[in-house]
Structure formats: C-alpha cells, structure tokens
Amino acid sequence: MKIYDMPDLEGHFGPYGGTFVSETLIAAIDELKAQYLHYRDDPKFQAEFAYELKHYVGRPSPIYHARRLSGFLKGAQIYLKREDLNHTGAHKINNTVGQAMLARRMGKQRIIAETGAGQHGVASATVAARYGMECVVYMGSEDIKRQAQNVYRMKLLGARVVPVESGSKTLKDALNEAMRDWVTNVQNTFYIIGTVAGPHPYPMMVRDFNSVVGRECLAQMLEMAGQQPDVVLACVGGGSNAMGIFHSYIPDESVRLVGVEAGGEGIATGHHAASLSAGSPGVLHGNRTYLLQDSNGQIIETHSISAGLDYPGVGPEHAWLKDTHRAEYVAINDDEALHAFHTLCRMEGIIPALESSHALAQAMKMAPAMDKDKILLVNLSGRGDKDMATVAEYSGITF
Ligand SMILES: *Cc1c(COP(=O)(O)O)cnc(C)c1O
C-alpha cells in the first residue's frame, strides 16, 4: 500500500494549505507547530488523549448495520459509524479535547473559539469547563438570534459569548474576530479551531485528533463484516468529520471515498455551500483552498438547511483529495437531506443531525444500484436533537 504522508513541513497539500497570516501571528503559529509536533509523538500525551476519549467522550463509538434501511433500499448494505453517540452529540468533541490538552501543556489558561451554528462553541465550552479554563466564544449576532439554545448551553458551561456585529454577522465574521483576539492575547490564549481549516498546523492537527474515527472503523468493520467497506461517505462542511473517517482509508485505493457537500436549494440557484463542487481556489482563514467567491474574490454568502455545513471554504486536504481524484465530492440539496433524515428516523429509530443526513442521502442514492453484498459506511457525524425546530419549520409543522 502507498504511504500517505501529507502535508509537507510547511503544511502544503499540493498547492493547497500553507500559512497565510499576519506577521504578528507567525511566532504564535511557530510555537503551536513545534509544540504539536512534540506532543504528537509523546506517548504520555497520546495515552492521556486515549483515556479522555474513552472515559469522557465515550469512545469507541459503535458501528451499526442499518438492516431495515438496507432491506428497504434493496441494494448495498448501509453501515453507520455512530459519532452521534459521543458526549455532546457529535464528532467535534474529539478535536476539542485534543486541542484543550495541548493548550494546557503549553501553559495557556484562556481558550477562544469561533462558532456558526454553536456546535463548535459548545464543544469548546465543554472542554474549557472540563479543564477549568476561561472560554470566550465569538459568534455572529445573526447566528446568536438563530441558535439561542446553543448560546444558552455555552453560558451554562461557563463560557462568555461575544456577539460579532461586523459584515454579515455570521461565521466568517466571527472567525475574523477570533483571529484578532488571538493576535492581541497570544501570550495566554489558545485558539481552538473547529474544523480542518485555518493556517498550518490546524488542518493537520484537527485531522489527526479526528482520525481516531477511521482507525476504529478499520478494526470494527473487519470484526463485524469480515471486510472493509466498498465506499466510505461523510458530509463536508469544513471537512473534519470526513477527514477523520477518510484518513485511515486513503492508502487503500480499493475503498471509494465520497464527500458530500450542502447543495442547499440546488447548485444552479447559487444558494448552497458546495465549495468543492462549485467553488474555485483562493485564500481564506489562513490557507489556500476551494472557496465560494465572486469574480472580485469576495466571499459569497452560503446557504444550507444544516447550519454546520454552512461554510464558504473547505479544508485544504479535501481540495488536494479532489484534484488528485482520491476522493469524489458531490452535493445533496436541502430536500434530499430532509428526506434522508425522516427515513432514518422511521426505519431505524435514529434521529440524525441534518449535516449527517446529507451523507446518508448520498448513500441512499447509491445503494439501490449496487449488489447486496457491497458495503456503504456512512459517518453519522452527529445527532439531530439540535435540529428539531429547523425540521419542524421546513416540514410546515409547528414545534
Ligand atoms: C459541525 C458539524 C459538521 C460539519 O463540520 P465538519 O468539519 O465538516 O465535519 C458535520 N456534522 C455535524 C453533526 C456537525 O456538528
């Protein structure tokens, strides 16, 4: 099997990735890179991380064979990697635990984070409480209105939520504000990024912390099915749950990797968040990658039924996997995701996150055309409890 050893020392995945930050952050980035590379190979750090994942997060998450759903579709067998069963209900906690442990070792007492839907804010506030650290979360004031419950959760966990009033008052503005805070308070502050984006080493580091998911799958699939899956599918917002499950499978080219972006109201309408399917290369949030931008390089507002996929960029490693054709990227629109959501509820008694429902919808599209002995493994990145109001609204039901 080919060895996959990305990124290079400067954080490049082919022409993507890198470190595009202001002069004032270079020292902080260099310190982070040196410390991460040290602890990545430190058996004590890795042992503590494994302990936390087991006893705090609740890993390993099981794999579930969705037999009724597979039978209904009359095709390939669908298996679900149950990241929805993690503490706080999604894969994001894997990464925030890792980064908070690193922050502690670096002597940083203060955590900052940016959040759109609030999920990464909650995961960051959770680990800050767990380790007794101060936590400040930047959130666009529009998002604060739309995600009142997550704002309340963050506050319960002891975090301070700072409304961002600039620009479109959403995620990209919150990211800029978090960067600004980091520049100002770099001595005592650790910036926890919530996906495989940002300047090097974040895309690599966040991937490494999430790659426990794919490593577990390698062992669990052999045990359950006696073979590896034919296809691995995951939704792609920034791309952290997808990189988490893809990473261990990249060297095994007999396994197809399919990333599923948010097609929103359809790519042709322009109301979507499909950076890889419909974007072009540029620089955002400290790295070079595929972006949704206009002809002047201005970032375009995105749309998706799932707030967690509503991001105008994507991690640079996905840009590389797309260009080299090691992974395929497709888009699923709001209606298709909602249909998959309802189907899993009724067929298996599992309420998935709307983000994860995009990956599931793609599996449901592919399964009927495949033989019954083929296997589709879907990363069920989170649970749908947070999405009740959205689903009710789209379905025209009062909640
Ligand atoms: C945040 C989130 C995502 C999208 O983030 P990625 O970095 O693309 O994984 C997907 N699923 C769930 C449940 C989320 O909370």
Short mmCIF file of C-alpha atoms and ligand atoms in Angstrom, two decimals, residues 90-92 119 195 235-241 308-309 353 355-356 381-382, ligand 1:
data_model
loop_
_atom_site.label_atom_id
_atom_site.label_comp_id
_atom_site.label_asym_id
_atom_site.label_seq_id
_atom_site.Cartn_x
_atom_site.Cartn_y
_atom_site.Cartn_z
CA ALA A 90 -21.16 14.85 17.56
CA HIS A 91 -17.59 14.27 16.40
CA LYS A 92 -16.44 17.80 17.30
CA GLN A 119 -21.85 23.35 17.91
CA THR A 195 -12.56 22.05 11.56
CA CYS A 235 -20.69 15.14 4.90
CA VAL A 236 -18.30 18.04 4.31
CA GLY A 237 -18.69 21.49 5.86
CA GLY A 238 -15.12 22.42 6.75
CA GLY A 239 -14.38 18.72 6.42
CA SER A 240 -13.27 17.47 9.86
CA ASN A 241 -15.62 14.51 10.28
CA GLY A 308 -22.96 23.10 10.41
CA LEU A 309 -22.33 22.79 6.65
CA ALA A 353 -28.11 15.59 12.54
CA GLU A 355 -25.42 17.61 8.44
CA SER A 356 -25.04 13.82 8.65
CA SER A 381 -21.35 12.72 12.47
CA GLY A 382 -23.98 13.86 14.97
C1 LIG B 1 -20.11 20.87 12.63
C2 LIG B 1 -20.71 19.63 12.12
C3 LIG B 1 -20.41 19.14 10.83
C4 LIG B 1 -19.56 19.90 9.84
O1 LIG B 1 -18.23 20.05 10.19
P1 LIG B 1 -17.06 19.23 9.51
O2 LIG B 1 -15.84 19.91 9.94
O3 LIG B 1 -17.27 19.29 8.02
O4 LIG B 1 -17.16 17.84 10.00
C5 LIG B 1 -20.95 17.93 10.45
N1 LIG B 1 -21.79 17.24 11.26
C6 LIG B 1 -22.10 17.68 12.49
C7 LIG B 1 -23.02 16.88 13.33
C8 LIG B 1 -21.59 18.90 12.96
O5 LIG B 1 -21.91 19.34 14.18
#
